[in-house]
Short mmCIF file of C-alpha atoms in Angstrom, two decimals:
data_model
loop_
_atom_site.label_atom_id
_atom_site.label_comp_id
_atom_site.label_asym_id
_atom_site.label_seq_id
_atom_site.Cartn_x
_atom_site.Cartn_y
_atom_site.Cartn_z
CA UNK A 25 -12.34 -18.46 -2.17
CA UNK A 26 -11.29 -16.46 0.88
CA UNK A 27 -8.20 -15.19 -0.92
CA UNK A 28 -10.33 -14.11 -3.89
CA UNK A 29 -12.75 -12.25 -1.62
CA UNK A 30 -9.86 -10.54 0.14
CA UNK A 31 -8.35 -9.44 -3.14
CA UNK A 32 -11.69 -8.13 -4.34
CA UNK A 33 -11.85 -5.94 -1.25
CA UNK A 34 -8.29 -4.81 -1.81
CA UNK A 35 -9.12 -3.57 -5.30
CA UNK A 36 -12.53 -2.15 -4.43
CA UNK A 37 -11.27 1.43 -4.15
CA UNK A 38 -9.40 1.29 -7.44
CA UNK A 39 -12.12 -0.60 -9.28
CA UNK A 40 -15.31 0.39 -7.44
CA UNK A 41 -16.45 -3.02 -8.75
CA UNK A 42 -17.44 -1.40 -11.91
CA UNK A 43 -16.12 -1.27 -11.06
CA UNK A 44 -34.79 -16.35 -20.63
CA UNK A 45 -30.94 -16.65 -20.63
CA UNK A 46 -29.10 -18.59 -23.30
CA UNK A 47 -27.08 -21.40 -21.72
CA UNK A 48 -26.09 -23.27 -24.86
CA UNK A 49 -22.75 -23.98 -26.45
CA UNK A 50 -21.17 -25.68 -23.42
CA UNK A 51 -20.75 -28.96 -25.30
CA UNK A 52 -18.07 -27.33 -27.44
CA UNK A 53 -15.87 -26.38 -24.49
CA UNK A 54 -13.84 -29.57 -24.46
CA UNK A 55 -13.23 -29.63 -28.20
CA UNK A 56 -9.91 -28.40 -29.54
CA UNK A 57 -10.15 -25.63 -32.11
CA UNK A 58 -13.07 -23.53 -33.22
CA UNK A 59 -13.60 -25.65 -36.33
CA UNK A 60 -15.03 -28.34 -34.09
CA UNK A 61 -17.93 -26.03 -33.31
CA UNK A 62 -18.51 -24.88 -36.87
CA UNK A 63 -16.48 -21.66 -36.59
CA UNK A 64 -13.38 -20.54 -38.46
CA UNK A 65 -9.87 -20.85 -37.09
CA UNK A 66 -8.51 -17.69 -35.49
CA UNK A 67 -5.01 -16.45 -36.25
CA UNK A 68 -5.30 -13.69 -33.70
CA UNK A 69 -4.01 -12.83 -30.26
CA UNK A 70 -5.56 -11.54 -27.08
CA UNK A 71 -3.38 -9.36 -24.86
CA UNK A 72 -4.86 -9.83 -21.42
CA UNK A 73 -4.00 -7.74 -18.39
CA UNK A 74 -3.81 -10.23 -15.52
CA UNK A 75 -4.28 -7.67 -12.78
CA UNK A 76 -3.67 -9.89 -9.76
CA UNK A 77 -0.83 -11.73 -11.50
CA UNK A 78 0.96 -8.48 -12.41
CA UNK A 79 1.37 -9.52 -16.01
CA UNK A 80 0.14 -9.06 -19.56
CA UNK A 81 -0.51 -12.42 -21.18
CA UNK A 82 -0.24 -13.07 -24.91
CA UNK A 83 -2.97 -15.59 -25.74
CA UNK A 84 -3.26 -17.38 -29.07
CA UNK A 85 -6.98 -17.64 -29.77
CA UNK A 86 -6.63 -20.52 -32.24
CA UNK A 87 -4.77 -22.87 -29.92
CA UNK A 88 -6.29 -21.31 -26.79
CA UNK A 89 -2.91 -21.22 -25.12
CA UNK A 90 -0.89 -18.56 -23.35
CA UNK A 91 2.15 -17.93 -25.52
CA UNK A 92 3.92 -15.71 -23.02
CA UNK A 93 3.38 -13.91 -19.74
CA UNK A 94 5.03 -10.48 -19.68
CA UNK A 95 5.71 -9.14 -16.16
CA UNK A 96 4.04 -5.76 -15.58
CA UNK A 97 4.06 -4.71 -11.89
CA UNK A 98 1.50 -2.36 -10.40
CA UNK A 99 -1.76 -4.25 -11.03
CA UNK A 100 -2.09 -3.75 -14.81
CA UNK A 101 -5.67 -2.99 -15.83
CA UNK A 102 -6.29 -0.83 -18.90
CA UNK A 103 -4.77 -1.64 -22.27
CA UNK A 104 -4.69 -0.06 -25.73
CA UNK A 105 -2.76 -0.80 -28.92
CA UNK A 106 -0.87 1.50 -31.26
CA UNK A 107 -2.37 2.09 -34.73
CA UNK A 108 0.05 -0.44 -36.27
CA UNK A 109 -0.83 -2.98 -33.52
CA UNK A 110 2.86 -3.47 -32.70
CA UNK A 111 2.88 -1.75 -29.31
CA UNK A 112 0.68 -2.13 -26.25
CA UNK A 113 0.20 0.60 -23.65
CA UNK A 114 -0.85 -0.63 -20.22
CA UNK A 115 -2.04 1.33 -17.19
CA UNK A 116 -0.81 0.36 -13.72
CA UNK A 117 -3.23 1.76 -11.10
CA UNK A 118 -1.13 0.59 -8.15
CA UNK A 119 2.13 1.41 -9.92
CA UNK A 120 0.84 4.90 -10.79
CA UNK A 121 1.94 4.86 -14.38
CA UNK A 122 1.85 3.41 -17.89
CA UNK A 123 4.07 0.72 -19.39
CA UNK A 124 4.93 0.36 -23.07
CA UNK A 125 5.27 -3.18 -24.48
CA UNK A 126 7.01 -4.15 -27.72
CA UNK A 127 4.75 -6.98 -28.92
CA UNK A 128 7.35 -8.45 -31.28
CA UNK A 129 9.96 -8.68 -28.52
CA UNK A 130 7.22 -9.39 -25.94
CA UNK A 131 8.78 -7.20 -23.27
CA UNK A 132 8.29 -3.86 -21.55
CA UNK A 133 10.52 -1.30 -23.22
CA UNK A 134 9.56 1.86 -21.32
CA UNK A 135 7.44 3.14 -18.45
CA UNK A 136 6.16 6.54 -17.43
CA UNK A 137 5.08 7.53 -13.92
CA UNK A 138 1.83 9.47 -13.66
CA UNK A 139 0.05 11.08 -10.69
CA UNK A 140 -3.41 10.07 -9.55
CA UNK A 141 -4.96 6.79 -10.63
CA UNK A 142 -4.24 5.87 -14.26
CA UNK A 143 -6.86 3.36 -15.39
CA UNK A 144 -8.71 3.85 -18.69
CA UNK A 145 -6.54 4.25 -21.78
CA UNK A 146 -7.01 4.87 -25.50
CA UNK A 147 -4.94 5.63 -28.59
CA UNK A 148 -5.63 8.11 -31.37
CA UNK A 149 -5.85 6.04 -34.60
CA UNK A 150 -4.33 8.77 -36.75
CA UNK A 151 -1.75 10.57 -34.57
CA UNK A 152 -0.83 7.74 -32.23
CA UNK A 153 -1.31 9.97 -29.17
CA UNK A 154 -2.09 8.05 -26.01
CA UNK A 155 -4.83 9.20 -23.62
CA UNK A 156 -4.91 8.05 -19.99
CA UNK A 157 -7.81 8.68 -17.62
CA UNK A 158 -7.04 9.69 -14.02
CA UNK A 159 -9.59 7.68 -12.04
CA UNK A 160 -9.13 9.84 -8.96
CA UNK A 161 -9.27 13.17 -10.75
CA UNK A 162 -11.06 15.14 -13.45
CA UNK A 163 -8.53 14.86 -16.23
CA UNK A 164 -7.09 12.81 -19.05
CA UNK A 165 -3.33 12.79 -19.60
CA UNK A 166 -2.02 13.22 -23.17
CA UNK A 167 1.09 11.15 -23.89
CA UNK A 168 3.33 11.19 -26.95
CA UNK A 169 5.10 7.91 -27.86
CA UNK A 170 8.60 8.11 -29.28
CA UNK A 171 11.82 6.19 -29.70
CA UNK A 172 12.72 6.80 -26.06
CA UNK A 173 9.29 5.91 -24.69
CA UNK A 174 6.36 8.05 -23.58
CA UNK A 175 6.34 11.77 -22.91
CA UNK A 176 3.65 13.63 -20.97
CA UNK A 177 2.44 16.46 -23.22
CA UNK A 178 -0.53 17.83 -21.32
CA UNK A 179 -3.89 17.29 -19.68
CA UNK A 180 -7.52 17.61 -20.75
CA UNK A 181 -10.23 18.51 -18.23
CA UNK A 182 -13.14 16.06 -17.90
CA UNK A 183 -15.88 15.15 -15.45
CA UNK A 184 -15.25 13.28 -12.21
CA UNK A 185 -13.55 9.88 -12.22
CA UNK A 186 -12.93 9.45 -15.97
CA UNK A 187 -12.78 5.79 -16.99
CA UNK A 188 -13.57 4.44 -20.48
CA UNK A 189 -11.94 6.21 -23.44
CA UNK A 190 -12.65 6.09 -27.18
CA UNK A 191 -11.48 8.08 -30.20
CA UNK A 192 -13.40 8.51 -33.46
CA UNK A 193 -11.87 6.85 -36.56
CA UNK A 194 -10.79 10.23 -37.98
CA UNK A 195 -8.86 10.99 -34.79
CA UNK A 196 -10.66 14.30 -34.33
CA UNK A 197 -12.86 13.56 -31.33
CA UNK A 198 -12.06 12.00 -27.97
CA UNK A 199 -14.84 10.64 -25.77
CA UNK A 200 -14.50 9.94 -22.05
CA UNK A 201 -16.97 8.25 -19.68
CA UNK A 202 -17.12 10.21 -16.40
CA UNK A 203 -18.19 7.67 -13.82
CA UNK A 204 -18.92 9.94 -10.86
CA UNK A 205 -20.45 12.69 -13.02
CA UNK A 206 -22.87 10.36 -14.83
CA UNK A 207 -21.79 11.83 -18.12
CA UNK A 208 -19.63 11.53 -21.23
CA UNK A 209 -17.19 14.26 -22.26
CA UNK A 210 -16.95 14.99 -25.99
CA UNK A 211 -13.54 16.55 -26.59
CA UNK A 212 -12.03 18.29 -29.60
CA UNK A 213 -8.60 16.70 -30.02
CA UNK A 214 -7.05 19.66 -31.83
CA UNK A 215 -7.82 22.17 -29.06
CA UNK A 216 -7.81 19.59 -26.26
CA UNK A 217 -11.03 21.06 -24.90
CA UNK A 218 -14.36 19.56 -23.93
CA UNK A 219 -17.00 20.83 -26.35
CA UNK A 220 -20.00 19.03 -24.87
CA UNK A 221 -20.95 16.95 -21.87
CA UNK A 222 -23.75 14.42 -22.32
CA UNK A 223 -25.79 13.09 -19.39
CA UNK A 224 -26.14 9.28 -19.40
CA UNK A 225 -27.04 6.56 -16.88
CA UNK A 226 -25.56 6.13 -13.42
CA UNK A 227 -21.81 5.58 -13.23
CA UNK A 228 -20.80 5.02 -16.88
CA UNK A 229 -17.60 2.99 -17.13
CA UNK A 230 -16.87 1.23 -20.42
CA UNK A 231 -17.29 3.29 -23.61
CA UNK A 232 -17.46 1.91 -27.16
CA UNK A 233 -17.97 3.51 -30.58
CA UNK A 234 -19.80 2.25 -33.64
CA UNK A 235 -17.56 1.44 -36.61
CA UNK A 236 -18.43 4.72 -38.32
CA UNK A 237 -17.76 6.73 -35.18
CA UNK A 238 -21.22 8.26 -35.18
CA UNK A 239 -22.61 6.58 -32.06
CA UNK A 240 -21.14 5.93 -28.63
CA UNK A 241 -22.36 3.40 -26.09
CA UNK A 242 -21.67 3.51 -22.36
CA UNK A 243 -22.09 0.70 -19.84
CA UNK A 244 -23.77 2.31 -16.83
CA UNK A 245 -22.69 0.30 -13.81
CA UNK A 246 -25.23 1.39 -11.20
CA UNK A 247 -28.37 1.92 -13.34
CA UNK A 248 -27.82 -1.45 -15.07
CA UNK A 249 -28.23 -0.21 -18.61
CA UNK A 250 -26.44 0.99 -21.74
CA UNK A 251 -26.79 4.53 -23.06
CA UNK A 252 -26.59 5.31 -26.78
CA UNK A 253 -25.19 8.73 -27.73
CA UNK A 254 -25.47 10.60 -31.01
CA UNK A 255 -21.99 12.15 -31.05
CA UNK A 256 -22.68 14.86 -33.64
CA UNK A 257 -25.85 15.98 -31.86
CA UNK A 258 -24.25 15.61 -28.44
CA UNK A 259 -27.22 13.87 -26.83
CA UNK A 260 -28.35 10.54 -25.44
CA UNK A 261 -30.79 8.84 -27.79
CA UNK A 262 -31.92 5.89 -25.68
CA UNK A 263 -31.06 3.09 -23.28
CA UNK A 264 -31.28 -0.68 -23.08
CA UNK A 265 -31.51 -2.70 -19.85
CA UNK A 266 -28.67 -5.10 -19.01
CA UNK A 267 -27.78 -7.55 -16.27
CA UNK A 268 -26.26 -6.44 -12.98
CA UNK A 269 -23.23 -4.14 -13.05
CA UNK A 270 -22.56 -3.76 -16.78
CA UNK A 271 -18.92 -3.03 -17.46
CA UNK A 272 -17.84 -2.86 -21.13
CA UNK A 273 -19.50 -3.16 -24.56
CA UNK A 274 -18.40 -4.81 -27.81
CA UNK A 275 -20.09 -4.69 -31.22
CA UNK A 276 -20.15 -7.62 -33.66
CA UNK A 277 -22.46 -9.18 -36.26
CA UNK A 278 -24.84 -6.21 -35.98
CA UNK A 279 -25.31 -6.72 -32.24
CA UNK A 280 -24.08 -5.21 -28.99
CA UNK A 281 -22.55 -7.36 -26.25
CA UNK A 282 -22.24 -6.15 -22.64
CA UNK A 283 -20.39 -7.83 -19.78
CA UNK A 284 -22.59 -8.05 -16.65
CA UNK A 285 -20.20 -8.41 -13.72
CA UNK A 286 -22.64 -9.49 -11.01
CA UNK A 287 -24.88 -11.58 -13.27
CA UNK A 288 -21.99 -13.56 -14.81
CA UNK A 289 -23.59 -13.00 -18.19
CA UNK A 290 -23.19 -11.07 -21.42
CA UNK A 291 -26.30 -9.12 -22.42
CA UNK A 292 -26.95 -9.02 -26.17
CA UNK A 293 -28.85 -6.08 -27.68
CA UNK A 294 -29.81 -4.57 -31.02
CA UNK A 295 -27.86 -1.28 -31.43
CA UNK A 296 -30.47 0.12 -33.81
CA UNK A 297 -33.63 -0.49 -31.79
CA UNK A 298 -31.92 -0.71 -28.36
CA UNK A 299 -33.92 -3.86 -27.67
CA UNK A 300 -32.50 -6.56 -25.42
CA UNK A 301 -32.11 -9.80 -27.37
CA UNK A 302 -30.62 -12.37 -25.00
CA UNK A 303 -28.28 -13.10 -22.11
CA UNK A 304 -25.40 -15.55 -22.43
CA UNK A 305 -23.89 -17.29 -19.41
CA UNK A 306 -20.11 -16.80 -19.23
CA UNK A 307 -17.51 -17.07 -16.45
CA UNK A 308 -17.33 -15.42 -13.05
CA UNK A 309 -17.28 -11.62 -12.92
CA UNK A 310 -16.87 -10.83 -16.66
CA UNK A 311 -15.20 -7.49 -17.37
CA UNK A 312 -13.22 -6.85 -20.57
CA UNK A 313 -14.87 -7.68 -23.88
CA UNK A 314 -13.97 -7.16 -27.54
CA UNK A 315 -14.64 -8.57 -31.01
CA UNK A 316 -11.97 -10.09 -33.23
CA UNK A 317 -10.99 -8.26 -36.41
CA UNK A 318 -13.07 -10.56 -38.58
CA UNK A 319 -16.10 -10.08 -36.32
CA UNK A 320 -16.44 -13.83 -35.93
CA UNK A 321 -15.72 -14.10 -32.21
CA UNK A 322 -16.44 -12.04 -29.12
CA UNK A 323 -13.83 -12.51 -26.39
CA UNK A 324 -14.78 -12.01 -22.72
CA UNK A 325 -12.30 -11.73 -19.83
CA UNK A 326 -13.73 -13.34 -16.69
CA UNK A 327 -11.98 -11.68 -13.76
CA UNK A 328 -13.38 -13.99 -11.11
CA UNK A 329 -12.41 -17.40 -12.46
CA UNK A 330 -9.31 -16.62 -14.54
CA UNK A 331 -10.65 -17.41 -17.98
CA UNK A 332 -11.65 -16.08 -21.37
CA UNK A 333 -15.03 -17.02 -22.86
CA UNK A 334 -15.29 -17.15 -26.66
CA UNK A 335 -18.73 -16.34 -28.12
CA UNK A 336 -20.04 -16.85 -31.64
CA UNK A 337 -21.93 -13.56 -32.24
CA UNK A 338 -24.17 -15.12 -34.88
CA UNK A 339 -25.42 -18.12 -32.91
CA UNK A 340 -24.92 -16.53 -29.46
CA UNK A 341 -23.24 -19.69 -28.16
CA UNK A 342 -20.03 -20.29 -26.26
CA UNK A 343 -17.48 -21.89 -28.58
CA UNK A 344 -14.59 -22.25 -26.15
CA UNK A 345 -12.80 -21.12 -23.01
CA UNK A 346 -9.18 -20.24 -22.32
CA UNK A 347 -7.49 -20.42 -18.94
CA UNK A 348 -5.56 -17.28 -17.97
CA UNK A 349 -3.47 -15.94 -15.13
CA UNK A 350 -4.89 -14.34 -12.01
CA UNK A 351 -7.47 -11.58 -12.40
CA UNK A 352 -7.85 -11.10 -16.19
CA UNK A 353 -9.31 -7.66 -16.75
CA UNK A 354 -8.49 -6.57 -20.32
CA UNK A 355 -10.15 -3.17 -19.98
CA UNK A 356 -9.74 -1.61 -23.40
CA UNK A 357 -8.43 -2.54 -26.84
CA UNK A 358 -6.83 -5.96 -26.25
CA UNK A 359 -7.21 -7.97 -29.49
CA UNK A 360 -4.90 -7.97 -32.49
#
């Protein structure tokens, strides 16, 4: 416990600790395979940044086993996948750069040093451009992947301490959560310029888009809520209360799911009405969260107890857990 507390303090500056509850489903934890709990088998992988273990772990969600641990020095944190899902891009806040992983070969094939504090990362679904947020600055780096690796092509000005990144499905609009500015930058990709800045809750961190790219949701760490943003109108349309220190949001089965770091829960809400529906107990200090491609499972990375929690978004129950390496963060797009 003392080592964990010491490490938390060590990462405080990089992370800023952003950085009637449902308690059912625990009986399924010891059962092998999701079919035992009435779900469908998963032929999918989670690519988990184990920040304290300096690795990216390839986790098979069906067998709930780590298939391989890929060494990535520099405290890997943010992760995003190429449009063809064959390459992972990983930020290294302590290594001051980004690593490129060939997921077929399961090894790092290239790295690029960057100034500042690279943390949040996203990929343009149409062009393949990679966007990296400088946590210590007011900019997003634009990287171009190629046969030789990554090339720095430019920068885009944002608010203070950019963190979560998302790109609309048409690849035309980039959105960035500005933690210290309490805002979200809406950026035109073609001109690489901010066109609007939307005020949201206090210290937005994770940022997620609806499937149609019309609505953005930010997890506001300090105000303990989620903001909904109409992207076309460039305005906040409402908020929903969460647990303590919300971090990232996932959408599945017509619901929103938010990791609450200090509450050790996932808040469930209705994206349409912005009404809070439930809270699900998960592991210690949940951070990264995402839904599988089929929408049948929500995967939560629990940074504090080295595990993944698997949630059925229909029944809102825990269907399984997976042990991971040290400090699973999975901040970004980590399922394929």
